[in-house]
mmCIF file of C-alpha atoms in Angstrom:
data_model
loop_
_atom_site.group_PDB
_atom_site.id
_atom_site.type_symbol
_atom_site.label_atom_id
_atom_site.label_comp_id
_atom_site.label_asym_id
_atom_site.label_seq_id
_atom_site.Cartn_x
_atom_site.Cartn_y
_atom_site.Cartn_z
ATOM 1 C CA MET A 26 36.646 245.631 35.298
ATOM 2 C CA PRO A 27 33.025 245.617 36.483
ATOM 3 C CA PRO A 28 32.071 243.032 39.149
ATOM 4 C CA SER A 29 29.665 241.170 36.789
ATOM 5 C CA THR A 30 32.357 240.770 34.119
ATOM 6 C CA ARG A 31 34.884 239.676 36.739
ATOM 7 C CA ALA A 32 32.457 237.029 38.073
ATOM 8 C CA SER A 33 31.743 235.628 34.603
ATOM 9 C CA ALA A 34 35.473 235.333 33.892
ATOM 10 C CA THR A 35 35.960 233.505 37.176
ATOM 11 C CA ASN A 36 33.139 231.075 36.319
ATOM 12 C CA LYS A 37 34.711 230.373 32.899
ATOM 13 C CA GLU A 38 38.070 229.618 34.526
ATOM 14 C CA ASP A 39 36.416 227.208 36.971
ATOM 15 C CA VAL A 40 34.610 225.446 34.128
ATOM 16 C CA MET A 41 37.830 225.143 32.077
ATOM 17 C CA SER A 42 39.624 223.828 35.145
ATOM 18 C CA ASP A 43 36.941 221.166 35.626
ATOM 19 C CA HIS A 44 37.155 220.242 31.956
ATOM 20 C CA THR A 45 40.934 219.912 32.193
ATOM 21 C CA LYS A 46 40.652 217.663 35.241
ATOM 22 C CA ASN A 47 38.030 215.490 33.584
ATOM 23 C CA PRO A 48 38.809 214.830 29.875
ATOM 24 C CA GLU A 49 35.648 212.780 29.460
ATOM 25 C CA THR A 50 33.519 215.779 30.396
ATOM 26 C CA THR A 51 35.453 217.924 27.922
ATOM 27 C CA ALA A 52 34.854 215.413 25.142
ATOM 28 C CA LYS A 53 31.110 215.301 25.883
ATOM 29 C CA LEU A 54 30.874 219.091 25.731
ATOM 30 C CA ALA A 55 32.905 219.328 22.519
ATOM 31 C CA PHE A 56 31.293 216.323 20.764
ATOM 32 C CA PRO A 57 28.052 215.534 22.527
ATOM 33 C CA ALA A 58 27.058 212.790 20.021
ATOM 34 C CA GLN A 59 30.307 210.761 20.328
ATOM 35 C CA LYS A 60 31.597 208.509 23.086
ATOM 36 C CA HIS A 61 35.107 209.088 24.306
ATOM 37 C CA TYR A 62 37.178 206.417 26.006
ATOM 38 C CA VAL A 63 40.177 207.291 28.103
ATOM 39 C CA SER A 64 42.680 204.546 28.900
ATOM 40 C CA ASP A 65 43.973 204.030 32.390
ATOM 41 C CA ILE A 66 47.218 205.701 33.290
ATOM 42 C CA ASP A 67 50.174 203.321 33.091
ATOM 43 C CA GLU A 68 52.031 203.704 36.338
ATOM 44 C CA THR A 69 55.070 201.717 35.115
ATOM 45 C CA GLY A 70 57.965 204.109 34.698
ATOM 46 C CA LEU A 71 60.334 204.209 31.762
ATOM 47 C CA GLY A 72 63.179 203.170 34.011
ATOM 48 C CA ALA A 73 61.508 199.860 34.765
ATOM 49 C CA VAL A 74 60.661 199.263 31.105
ATOM 50 C CA ASP A 75 64.182 199.954 29.812
ATOM 51 C CA ALA A 76 65.961 198.212 32.666
ATOM 52 C CA VAL A 77 68.531 195.561 31.675
ATOM 53 C CA ALA A 78 69.720 192.808 33.966
ATOM 54 C CA ASP A 79 73.226 193.670 35.145
ATOM 55 C CA ASP A 80 74.132 190.052 35.837
ATOM 56 C CA SER A 81 73.654 188.944 32.181
ATOM 57 C CA ALA A 82 76.855 188.215 30.234
ATOM 58 C CA PRO A 83 77.542 190.548 27.301
ATOM 59 C CA ALA A 84 77.086 189.009 23.875
ATOM 60 C CA SER A 85 80.350 188.431 21.995
ATOM 61 C CA LEU A 86 81.075 187.780 18.335
ATOM 62 C CA TRP A 87 81.972 184.156 19.001
ATOM 63 C CA GLY A 88 78.951 183.626 21.231
ATOM 64 C CA GLU A 89 76.585 184.934 18.585
ATOM 65 C CA ALA A 90 78.398 182.880 15.944
ATOM 66 C CA TRP A 91 77.980 179.697 17.974
ATOM 67 C CA LYS A 92 74.267 180.381 18.464
ATOM 68 C CA TYR A 93 73.946 180.691 14.701
ATOM 69 C CA LEU A 94 76.109 177.661 13.885
ATOM 70 C CA ARG A 95 74.422 175.182 16.189
ATOM 71 C CA LYS A 96 71.092 175.819 14.472
ATOM 72 C CA ARG A 97 72.486 175.137 11.003
ATOM 73 C CA PRO A 98 72.257 171.514 9.744
ATOM 74 C CA LEU A 99 74.993 172.250 7.209
ATOM 75 C CA PHE A 100 77.417 172.975 10.039
ATOM 76 C CA TRP A 101 76.764 169.650 11.750
ATOM 77 C CA ILE A 102 77.033 167.694 8.499
ATOM 78 C CA ALA A 103 80.375 169.311 7.662
ATOM 79 C CA ALA A 104 81.626 168.925 11.237
ATOM 80 C CA ILE A 105 80.791 165.203 11.302
ATOM 81 C CA ILE A 106 82.580 164.549 7.988
ATOM 82 C CA ILE A 107 85.630 166.579 9.071
ATOM 83 C CA ALA A 108 85.782 164.811 12.438
ATOM 84 C CA PHE A 109 85.493 161.429 10.707
ATOM 85 C CA SER A 110 88.319 162.333 8.293
ATOM 86 C CA ILE A 111 90.595 163.467 11.125
ATOM 87 C CA VAL A 112 89.918 160.326 13.179
ATOM 88 C CA MET A 113 90.479 158.177 10.088
ATOM 89 C CA ALA A 114 93.799 159.929 9.448
ATOM 90 C CA ALA A 115 94.958 159.711 13.057
ATOM 91 C CA PHE A 116 93.753 156.193 13.869
ATOM 92 C CA PRO A 117 93.374 154.156 10.659
ATOM 93 C CA GLN A 118 93.686 150.923 12.647
ATOM 94 C CA LEU A 119 90.228 151.568 14.061
ATOM 95 C CA PHE A 120 88.759 150.931 10.622
ATOM 96 C CA THR A 121 91.006 148.252 9.138
ATOM 97 C CA ARG A 122 93.771 145.888 10.230
ATOM 98 C CA ILE A 123 94.995 145.201 6.715
ATOM 99 C CA ASP A 124 98.378 146.518 5.608
ATOM 100 C CA PRO A 125 97.739 148.884 2.670
ATOM 101 C CA ASN A 126 101.100 147.953 1.122
ATOM 102 C CA PHE A 127 100.429 144.202 1.241
ATOM 103 C CA CYS A 128 99.508 143.148 -2.295
ATOM 104 C CA GLU A 129 99.001 139.823 -4.094
ATOM 105 C CA LEU A 130 98.861 139.741 -7.873
ATOM 106 C CA SER A 131 96.456 136.810 -7.701
ATOM 107 C CA ASN A 132 93.862 139.269 -6.348
ATOM 108 C CA SER A 133 94.308 141.728 -9.210
ATOM 109 C CA TYR A 134 90.991 143.512 -9.823
ATOM 110 C CA ALA A 135 89.191 140.951 -7.661
ATOM 111 C CA PRO A 136 85.622 141.897 -6.716
ATOM 112 C CA PRO A 137 84.584 142.812 -3.146
ATOM 113 C CA LYS A 138 84.292 140.005 -0.595
ATOM 114 C CA ALA A 139 84.045 139.554 3.173
ATOM 115 C CA GLY A 140 86.606 141.759 4.910
ATOM 116 C CA HIS A 141 87.406 143.573 1.643
ATOM 117 C CA PRO A 142 84.323 145.678 0.833
ATOM 118 C CA PHE A 143 85.961 147.730 -1.943
ATOM 119 C CA GLY A 144 87.737 144.925 -3.759
ATOM 120 C CA TYR A 145 91.337 145.013 -5.029
ATOM 121 C CA ASP A 146 93.371 147.178 -7.386
ATOM 122 C CA ARG A 147 95.679 146.144 -10.213
ATOM 123 C CA GLN A 148 98.507 145.091 -7.887
ATOM 124 C CA GLY A 149 96.142 143.114 -5.689
ATOM 125 C CA CYS A 150 96.145 145.680 -2.859
ATOM 126 C CA ASP A 151 93.052 146.130 -0.724
ATOM 127 C CA ILE A 152 91.300 149.307 -1.898
ATOM 128 C CA PHE A 153 89.477 149.852 1.394
ATOM 129 C CA ALA A 154 92.720 149.746 3.397
ATOM 130 C CA ARG A 155 94.457 152.115 0.989
ATOM 131 C CA THR A 156 91.503 154.523 1.065
ATOM 132 C CA ILE A 157 91.547 154.597 4.872
ATOM 133 C CA HIS A 158 95.318 154.965 5.188
ATOM 134 C CA GLY A 159 95.442 157.473 2.322
ATOM 135 C CA ALA A 160 93.623 159.994 4.478
ATOM 136 C CA ARG A 161 96.640 160.373 6.770
ATOM 137 C CA ALA A 162 99.009 161.926 4.222
ATOM 138 C CA SER A 163 96.369 164.127 2.622
ATOM 139 C CA VAL A 164 94.871 165.462 5.873
ATOM 140 C CA ILE A 165 98.284 166.022 7.500
ATOM 141 C CA VAL A 166 99.462 167.987 4.453
ATOM 142 C CA GLY A 167 96.297 170.083 4.544
ATOM 143 C CA LEU A 168 96.461 170.836 8.271
ATOM 144 C CA LEU A 169 100.185 171.629 8.436
ATOM 145 C CA THR A 170 100.132 173.730 5.277
ATOM 146 C CA THR A 171 97.144 175.729 6.503
ATOM 147 C CA PHE A 172 98.853 176.336 9.860
ATOM 148 C CA MET A 173 102.039 177.605 8.206
ATOM 149 C CA VAL A 174 100.116 179.727 5.712
ATOM 150 C CA VAL A 175 98.095 181.384 8.492
ATOM 151 C CA ILE A 176 101.262 182.171 10.471
ATOM 152 C CA ILE A 177 103.261 183.547 7.529
ATOM 153 C CA GLY A 178 100.424 185.325 5.736
ATOM 154 C CA GLY A 179 98.916 186.599 8.974
ATOM 155 C CA ALA A 180 102.225 188.115 10.074
ATOM 156 C CA PHE A 181 102.857 189.852 6.723
ATOM 157 C CA GLY A 182 99.283 191.111 6.457
ATOM 158 C CA THR A 183 99.168 192.375 10.036
ATOM 159 C CA LEU A 184 102.427 194.311 9.764
ATOM 160 C CA ALA A 185 101.493 195.813 6.403
ATOM 161 C CA GLY A 186 98.000 196.826 7.496
ATOM 162 C CA PHE A 187 98.939 198.239 10.907
ATOM 163 C CA PHE A 188 102.085 200.251 10.158
ATOM 164 C CA GLY A 189 101.180 201.401 6.638
ATOM 165 C CA GLY A 190 103.449 203.770 4.753
ATOM 166 C CA PHE A 191 106.779 202.350 3.606
ATOM 167 C CA VAL A 192 106.268 199.072 5.500
ATOM 168 C CA ASP A 193 102.935 198.517 3.771
ATOM 169 C CA ALA A 194 104.349 199.372 0.336
ATOM 170 C CA PHE A 195 107.374 197.100 0.764
ATOM 171 C CA LEU A 196 105.473 194.083 2.110
ATOM 172 C CA SER A 197 102.645 194.535 -0.394
ATOM 173 C CA ARG A 198 105.122 194.355 -3.289
ATOM 174 C CA ILE A 199 106.526 191.103 -1.887
ATOM 175 C CA ILE A 200 102.992 189.736 -1.584
ATOM 176 C CA ASP A 201 102.179 190.782 -5.159
ATOM 177 C CA ILE A 202 105.336 189.164 -6.560
ATOM 178 C CA ILE A 203 104.653 185.792 -4.946
ATOM 179 C CA PHE A 204 100.939 186.042 -5.697
ATOM 180 C CA ALA A 205 101.744 186.513 -9.395
ATOM 181 C CA VAL A 206 103.546 183.138 -9.528
ATOM 182 C CA PRO A 207 101.176 180.298 -10.565
ATOM 183 C CA PHE A 208 100.647 178.210 -7.443
ATOM 184 C CA ILE A 209 100.595 174.660 -8.828
ATOM 185 C CA LEU A 210 103.184 175.380 -11.520
ATOM 186 C CA ALA A 211 105.629 176.798 -8.971
ATOM 187 C CA ALA A 212 105.064 173.811 -6.677
ATOM 188 C CA ILE A 213 105.748 171.389 -9.555
ATOM 189 C CA VAL A 214 108.991 173.139 -10.495
ATOM 190 C CA VAL A 215 110.268 173.277 -6.914
ATOM 191 C CA MET A 216 109.269 169.687 -6.146
ATOM 192 C CA GLN A 217 111.419 168.555 -9.074
ATOM 193 C CA MET A 218 114.399 169.678 -7.001
ATOM 194 C CA PHE A 219 113.554 167.084 -4.338
ATOM 195 C CA ARG A 220 113.239 163.963 -6.473
ATOM 196 C CA ASP A 221 115.301 161.820 -4.102
ATOM 197 C CA ASN A 222 113.966 163.279 -0.847
ATOM 198 C CA ARG A 223 110.225 163.813 -1.021
ATOM 199 C CA THR A 224 108.364 163.614 2.258
ATOM 200 C CA VAL A 225 105.158 164.977 3.712
ATOM 201 C CA PHE A 226 107.049 167.916 5.205
ATOM 202 C CA THR A 227 108.669 168.711 1.847
ATOM 203 C CA VAL A 228 105.242 169.007 0.238
ATOM 204 C CA VAL A 229 103.993 171.105 3.170
ATOM 205 C CA LEU A 230 106.934 173.493 2.912
ATOM 206 C CA VAL A 231 106.583 173.974 -0.844
ATOM 207 C CA LEU A 232 102.822 174.558 -0.660
ATOM 208 C CA ALA A 233 103.208 176.986 2.242
ATOM 209 C CA VAL A 234 105.895 179.040 0.483
ATOM 210 C CA PHE A 235 103.596 179.781 -2.444
ATOM 211 C CA GLY A 236 100.228 179.665 -0.668
ATOM 212 C CA TRP A 237 100.399 182.465 1.907
ATOM 213 C CA PRO A 238 99.872 185.670 -0.218
ATOM 214 C CA SER A 239 96.076 185.250 -0.390
ATOM 215 C CA ILE A 240 95.585 185.194 3.370
ATOM 216 C CA ALA A 241 98.111 188.037 3.705
ATOM 217 C CA ARG A 242 95.898 190.250 1.538
ATOM 218 C CA ILE A 243 92.793 189.315 3.501
ATOM 219 C CA THR A 244 94.552 189.976 6.815
ATOM 220 C CA ARG A 245 95.897 193.317 5.615
ATOM 221 C CA GLY A 246 92.409 194.550 4.737
ATOM 222 C CA ALA A 247 90.937 193.343 8.051
ATOM 223 C CA VAL A 248 93.728 194.999 10.055
ATOM 224 C CA MET A 249 93.388 198.296 8.187
ATOM 225 C CA GLN A 250 89.707 198.331 9.070
ATOM 226 C CA THR A 251 90.216 197.312 12.704
ATOM 227 C CA LYS A 252 93.027 199.754 13.515
ATOM 228 C CA ASN A 253 90.632 202.713 13.041
ATOM 229 C CA GLU A 254 88.181 201.473 15.670
ATOM 230 C CA GLU A 255 87.626 203.462 18.847
ATOM 231 C CA PHE A 256 89.061 200.853 21.205
ATOM 232 C CA VAL A 257 92.378 200.947 19.311
ATOM 233 C CA THR A 258 92.409 204.743 19.533
ATOM 234 C CA ALA A 259 91.725 204.477 23.265
ATOM 235 C CA ALA A 260 94.578 201.992 23.692
ATOM 236 C CA LYS A 261 96.942 204.379 21.905
ATOM 237 C CA ALA A 262 95.764 207.261 24.074
ATOM 238 C CA LEU A 263 96.534 205.206 27.183
ATOM 239 C CA GLY A 264 100.090 204.769 25.968
ATOM 240 C CA GLU A 265 100.072 201.052 25.236
ATOM 241 C CA ASN A 266 102.938 199.606 23.232
ATOM 242 C CA LYS A 267 102.294 199.043 19.518
ATOM 243 C CA TRP A 268 103.033 195.328 19.740
ATOM 244 C CA LYS A 269 100.650 194.944 22.668
ATOM 245 C CA ILE A 270 97.974 196.752 20.675
ATOM 246 C CA ILE A 271 98.552 194.361 17.765
ATOM 247 C CA LEU A 272 98.401 191.220 19.900
ATOM 248 C CA ARG A 273 95.638 192.300 22.304
ATOM 249 C CA HIS A 274 93.318 194.356 20.130
ATOM 250 C CA ILE A 275 94.110 194.111 16.417
ATOM 251 C CA VAL A 276 94.639 190.377 15.872
ATOM 252 C CA PRO A 277 91.694 189.114 17.992
ATOM 253 C CA ASN A 278 89.292 191.455 16.190
ATOM 254 C CA ALA A 279 90.686 190.828 12.691
ATOM 255 C CA ILE A 280 90.973 187.060 12.936
ATOM 256 C CA ALA A 281 87.440 186.223 11.743
ATOM 257 C CA PRO A 282 88.130 186.514 7.970
ATOM 258 C CA MET A 283 91.384 184.616 8.494
ATOM 259 C CA ILE A 284 89.502 181.700 10.036
ATOM 260 C CA VAL A 285 87.009 181.647 7.189
ATOM 261 C CA TYR A 286 89.741 181.609 4.559
ATOM 262 C CA ALA A 287 91.801 179.018 6.429
ATOM 263 C CA THR A 288 88.828 176.655 6.584
ATOM 264 C CA VAL A 289 88.316 176.797 2.832
ATOM 265 C CA ALA A 290 92.065 176.812 2.079
ATOM 266 C CA LEU A 291 92.558 173.588 4.018
ATOM 267 C CA GLY A 292 90.490 171.733 1.458
ATOM 268 C CA THR A 293 92.365 173.521 -1.323
ATOM 269 C CA PHE A 294 95.729 172.349 0.004
ATOM 270 C CA ILE A 295 94.462 168.765 0.243
ATOM 271 C CA VAL A 296 93.533 168.985 -3.439
ATOM 272 C CA SER A 297 96.943 170.522 -4.218
ATOM 273 C CA GLU A 298 98.748 167.599 -2.572
ATOM 274 C CA ALA A 299 96.583 165.152 -4.493
ATOM 275 C CA THR A 300 97.348 167.032 -7.716
ATOM 276 C CA LEU A 301 101.106 166.879 -7.128
ATOM 277 C CA SER A 302 100.935 163.181 -6.259
ATOM 278 C CA PHE A 303 98.768 162.536 -9.321
ATOM 279 C CA LEU A 304 101.385 164.189 -11.530
ATOM 280 C CA GLY A 305 104.148 162.138 -9.921
ATOM 281 C CA VAL A 306 105.941 165.076 -8.281
ATOM 282 C CA GLY A 307 104.286 164.903 -4.865
ATOM 283 C CA LEU A 308 104.632 162.186 -2.275
ATOM 284 C CA PRO A 309 106.741 159.136 -3.168
ATOM 285 C CA SER A 310 105.049 155.937 -4.330
ATOM 286 C CA ASN A 311 105.716 154.147 -1.028
ATOM 287 C CA VAL A 312 103.529 156.682 0.827
ATOM 288 C CA VAL A 313 99.809 155.867 0.596
ATOM 289 C CA SER A 314 97.823 158.901 -0.522
ATOM 290 C CA TRP A 315 94.584 159.563 -2.365
ATOM 291 C CA GLY A 316 96.353 161.431 -5.159
ATOM 292 C CA GLY A 317 98.782 158.571 -5.772
ATOM 293 C CA ASP A 318 95.990 155.982 -5.880
ATOM 294 C CA ILE A 319 93.989 158.138 -8.304
ATOM 295 C CA SER A 320 97.046 158.385 -10.545
ATOM 296 C CA ARG A 321 97.556 154.615 -10.592
ATOM 297 C CA ALA A 322 93.854 153.958 -11.171
ATOM 298 C CA GLN A 323 93.463 156.079 -14.298
ATOM 299 C CA THR A 324 94.649 153.229 -16.549
ATOM 300 C CA ALA A 325 91.934 150.906 -15.207
ATOM 301 C CA LEU A 326 89.020 153.301 -15.442
ATOM 302 C CA ARG A 327 87.062 151.198 -17.946
ATOM 303 C CA GLN A 328 87.588 147.692 -16.633
ATOM 304 C CA ALA A 329 87.661 148.471 -12.890
ATOM 305 C CA PRO A 330 86.185 151.932 -12.159
ATOM 306 C CA GLN A 331 85.932 151.185 -8.426
ATOM 307 C CA VAL A 332 89.719 151.513 -8.164
ATOM 308 C CA LEU A 333 89.352 155.200 -9.014
ATOM 309 C CA PHE A 334 85.936 155.818 -7.487
ATOM 310 C CA TYR A 335 86.728 155.160 -3.816
ATOM 311 C CA PRO A 336 89.879 157.309 -3.307
ATOM 312 C CA ALA A 337 88.434 160.037 -5.526
ATOM 313 C CA GLY A 338 85.148 159.950 -3.612
ATOM 314 C CA ALA A 339 86.937 160.172 -0.257
ATOM 315 C CA LEU A 340 88.990 163.118 -1.512
ATOM 316 C CA ALA A 341 85.957 164.927 -2.918
ATOM 317 C CA LEU A 342 83.859 164.365 0.219
ATOM 318 C CA THR A 343 86.607 165.637 2.529
ATOM 319 C CA VAL A 344 87.269 168.749 0.459
ATOM 320 C CA LEU A 345 83.541 169.431 0.142
ATOM 321 C CA SER A 346 83.126 169.273 3.918
ATOM 322 C CA PHE A 347 85.783 171.952 4.445
ATOM 323 C CA ILE A 348 84.210 174.164 1.783
ATOM 324 C CA MET A 349 80.775 173.806 3.412
ATOM 325 C CA MET A 350 82.290 174.574 6.813
ATOM 326 C CA GLY A 351 83.945 177.689 5.428
ATOM 327 C CA ASP A 352 80.664 178.933 3.964
ATOM 328 C CA VAL A 353 78.665 178.463 7.143
ATOM 329 C CA VAL A 354 81.428 179.941 9.329
ATOM 330 C CA ARG A 355 81.572 182.971 7.039
ATOM 331 C CA ASP A 356 77.835 183.501 7.449
ATOM 332 C CA ALA A 357 78.147 183.155 11.232
ATOM 333 C CA LEU A 358 81.044 185.618 11.578
ATOM 334 C CA ASP A 359 79.745 188.121 8.994
ATOM 335 C CA PRO A 360 76.126 189.144 9.705
ATOM 336 C CA LYS A 361 76.110 191.380 6.606
ATOM 337 C CA ALA A 362 76.816 188.423 4.337
ATOM 338 C CA ARG A 363 74.129 186.454 6.192
ATOM 339 C CA LYS A 364 71.470 189.077 5.352
ATOM 340 C CA LYS A 365 72.352 188.968 1.669
#
């Protein structure tokens, strides 16, 4: 290459090097009529931008659910009504000192007065006292029945969903057979066998025997989904016992739909007890309950509607609170349902 050509090539390389070092100069040469602005170089590294505090606690399902629940007015309304119902059932003497079984016929259908804000029923019993004390039987039946249903249905559903195969087929057929029996009709027929020995625990046992298949199906589906997760596979690879895997990994991660169903079912079982008592096959007449008072008040609906209104209103408000709680808990534990 001649010396002149070599010198021109060297000059071009120097110019291109200067242009590369100074982008503004390059822009002026390429587009002389336009202004070019170059932002300052950000010296903050990606490591500092993406850094996460190591001392922060990891977010859990229950933590996120609580953050969602405490911002929902519906949750607090339902929680207050449920708490009030439980306190009323456990400590009725805090609200009234009147014996609900003390009646005077001279007060039959008497209007409200001081100390008796709801008036009297046909037998001259204080309606307010009976409404307060009636919560005990109904709430106890609901709580105990829900507890037994969760235990029985949860055990059947967990075993069927985890082991699969013959165990799943056998337990699923048992669930289907009991699920096919009409719930209230079966309870009425069985309660007829205990005419002379009806107690709260008799009603709880009968309702639990026929009420567990629904939660068993829900638990089975949740367990079948959870057992395929990576942490369960890792536990199996580490050689953990199957029962330890069920208790440590499967049940805690499949319990969310069970809690949602149990919350709604509690109100359903309260209604079931009231239905049995209304039909005369539930709790005996000497036990104060909302269903029994509603049954006795149906004959006086025209002349004294308040006799029916107060126990029915207490029953409806309590059941509604559990249904509202179940809806808001479902939204908190199931983000997919919340987005819908």
